Amino acid sequence: MDCVVTGGNVKVLAKAIHSLSRIGDELYLEPQEDGLALRSVNSSRSAYACFLFAPLFFSRYSTPSGHAFRCKMAIKSVQAVFRSLASLEKTVEKCHIELDGQKNRLTFALHCKYGLLKTHNLSFQDSESLQAVFDKDSCANTLRVQPRVLVDTVVHFPLSLEEVTVSLSDERVWFRNHVEDEAGNSQSKAMLTEMCLASDEFDHFAVQAQNSITFCLKELRGLLVFAESTGLPISMYFDEPGSPVVLSVTDSVLEVNFVLATLSDDPSLRKNNTKRNKAYQGKKQNQAASPPPPDDFLNDDMDSYLIAMDTSIAPGTSAAGPPSPPSANHTYSHQPAVACHRTRPHSEDEEEEEEQETDDTERPPNKKFRSLFFGSVFATASQMTNQTVTSQEVLASDSEDDTQTESP
Amino acid sequence: MKFRAKIIDIGCLNHLTRVVTTISKLTKTCVLRLTADNLFFVLSGKVANGGVSMWCELSQVNFFDEYQMEGVSSEANEICLEVTAENLSRALKTVQNSKVVKVKLTKKHCPCLTVAAELPTLSSVSRVVTHDVPVDVIPRRLWHEFKEPSMPDFDVSIYLPPLKTMKNVVDRMKNLSNFLVIEANLNGEMNLKIETDLVSVTTHFRDLGNPPWGKDPGSQDGGRSQGRDPDSMAHARVDIRKLQQFLTGQQVNPSKAMCNIVHKRIVHLILLHEDASLQYFIPAVA
């Protein structure tokens, strides 16, 4: 791999790195045919970000022919290369990123004014490809807005606020801070902030489903840092609570996608969602027929929620696939996102629980981020482009799954 | 019980924000007393907050373009609310450039002080942001706890040096000791001292001037400061963090700042601004 970034694009690259550092601790770097992909995922795997810089972004771009190279490294070390954005803009004329195959180092060389040359040799780890599976085009709601509008919106929320709720109507969008109402008294002490934006502040406003989603603010702030500096509009794609929201920024030479998990807090809402829910019901029956998943599902950490790999949402693959063969992995791979936070194999209990949830309103609502689906395998380049993955495995999990404690 | 107020002038909004922010640096929660003419932010000296108390008085006409309130009853035309000062400060801070800000007492999921602002936009419809700051309505039987503290019968009253200078001194001293002795006389001299086993540090201020309280008809005549030897110092030992908090947090740029000392009892700090005043009481420790 060998690429050169010049002029103002160095700052864009630097901003991208800083933006990614808000997501996770590791930077996944993969030179692809269609450009350099920089990705990151957070530790709970509920947020994923990908920056794809097209070959035209670079003044020179060449990928290794023959074998695919991909690696990951601590994002802090890459951030150190681009530490001071202000001085970067003034002094750096050219940034040369090169793989030193012999020393196994990734070299960032900053060519500065007055012939100054700063070279950073970063060690890296080989890694699997990191890929979230999502489909922007099938989302019911699409909004596109100038970054300034969102910056002016999030400024009203405290930095300590973790999650924000976005609600849609035909003409307006509301941003509210999301307050956990598990402890009744703590809710009453929290300040509630609400911001209302009219639809004509948006460049594009297409709402098919008037619903509200809740997601983490931190990652949105990360993307805003990038979008504001480049002045590119942000598009939001989302469906229902529980399925991921995609925030994207595109330009002729770059494509940025942030995929964030959303909270699914309302069981009744889940019932009302027709298409996916039907699939979910169907899957539940399938699940009942299939044998319990292997032990590692049951022995999942308590503070965990599941990330499964999934091919069913990928374009071209039908969500209502053929009946699953009795392979546990396969069962999970075909579950739509809706069902993903329930990892319990005992379907009878699960159904009971469902009823309980709808009947018993006293209970605190089931608040969990539904997991995102990640393909994370050694896959060939051709497989990556159509976003399908061959093998399925559960990678990691986070968030409390209290249903497991109750299961026998 | 009704309360509704409106601010259009950006200078007034800015000023109110600074006052509330100053208060939020001094205390987590305080009591907001609303009367027909004034707003008071009150902290009564409880052991839980280290015995410090605060009294901040704002004249409503100087801040609000519209101000309507209806108290608990016609004879007790007041509203007393416990509020988290930081929430209120943050709500006001984020609406600095708005066209109009309304502050209302509302009933949402709980009683709230709602700060609603209309923000300028390019579009035809304004952006509206609302902050619901939860409050506790204080019942009338507890109101007596939040009356204006009486002026202590001080030994010495003195004008303070520039607060920034004083802050720099206190900040340094805080690294050395937890307690500070503040002493002053009627000759315009004030000393800030710390004394530990290892080190004693004193900063001397001179020619500060003493406020002419005694000439004020009626109020302090015959007080302890009368007939006092101008050179003898009155002193009080206080928790240095409380003093530092006061000096760090203040954002009102007072026209006058003064300090009254009751020997070994209390330090009473007063910041005067043309339309706001802040009093802060720090008890002395042995």
Tab-separated table of N, CA and C in Angstrom, chain A residues 22 34 83 104 125 148 151 154-155 167 177 182 192 219 232 235 242 317 323 351 383:
chain	number	residue	atom	x	y	z
A	22	ARG	N	-13.555	8.945	18.506
A	22	ARG	CA	-14.703	9.051	19.414
A	22	ARG	C	-15.476	7.735	19.478
A	34	ASP	N	-11.593	0.243	-4.242
A	34	ASP	CA	-12.372	1.478	-4.388
A	34	ASP	C	-11.956	2.556	-3.401
A	83	ARG	N	-1.838	15.154	15.587
A	83	ARG	CA	-2.313	15.712	16.854
A	83	ARG	C	-2.856	17.132	16.717
A	104	ASN	N	7.510	-4.554	8.778
A	104	ASN	CA	6.151	-4.655	9.306
A	104	ASN	C	5.738	-3.399	10.054
A	125	GLN	N	-1.370	-4.704	13.854
A	125	GLN	CA	-1.745	-6.106	13.969
A	125	GLN	C	-2.517	-6.484	12.727
A	148	ARG	N	-24.264	22.474	10.408
A	148	ARG	CA	-24.427	23.617	11.321
A	148	ARG	C	-25.730	23.511	12.138
A	151	VAL	N	-25.231	20.981	14.788
A	151	VAL	CA	-24.309	21.503	15.801
A	151	VAL	C	-25.060	22.445	16.728
A	154	VAL	N	-27.284	20.150	19.047
A	154	VAL	CA	-26.695	19.348	20.128
A	154	VAL	C	-26.043	20.225	21.193
A	155	VAL	N	-25.785	21.483	20.855
A	155	VAL	CA	-25.159	22.363	21.838
A	155	VAL	C	-26.079	22.595	23.042
A	167	SER	N	-37.547	12.467	17.391
A	167	SER	CA	-38.921	12.111	17.031
A	167	SER	C	-39.309	12.855	15.760
A	177	ASN	N	-33.605	15.044	25.283
A	177	ASN	CA	-32.646	14.206	25.995
A	177	ASN	C	-33.367	12.988	26.543
A	182	GLU	N	-35.718	4.527	35.286
A	182	GLU	CA	-35.784	3.318	36.115
A	182	GLU	C	-36.028	3.677	37.575
A	192	LEU	N	-35.082	18.271	31.569
A	192	LEU	CA	-35.477	17.781	30.253
A	192	LEU	C	-35.345	18.913	29.243
A	219	GLU	N	-21.303	9.668	19.530
A	219	GLU	CA	-20.855	9.363	18.181
A	219	GLU	C	-21.356	10.404	17.186
A	232	LEU	N	-19.980	19.403	4.761
A	232	LEU	CA	-20.828	18.506	3.982
A	232	LEU	C	-22.089	18.168	4.766
A	235	SER	N	-26.678	12.996	6.266
A	235	SER	CA	-27.936	12.303	6.012
A	235	SER	C	-28.190	11.315	7.132
A	242	GLY	N	-34.926	0.433	17.722
A	242	GLY	CA	-34.312	-0.879	17.808
A	242	GLY	C	-33.490	-1.239	16.604
A	317	THR	N	-30.352	-10.577	-0.379
A	317	THR	CA	-30.730	-11.752	0.386
A	317	THR	C	-32.086	-11.504	1.005
A	323	PRO	N	-36.412	-22.158	5.496
A	323	PRO	CA	-36.383	-22.608	6.890
A	323	PRO	C	-34.967	-22.995	7.299
A	351	GLU	N	-41.853	-16.517	25.235
A	351	GLU	CA	-43.194	-16.074	24.909
A	351	GLU	C	-43.921	-15.613	26.159
A	383	GLN	N	-16.076	-10.440	-1.875
A	383	GLN	CA	-17.175	-10.672	-0.936
A	383	GLN	C	-17.500	-9.412	-0.158
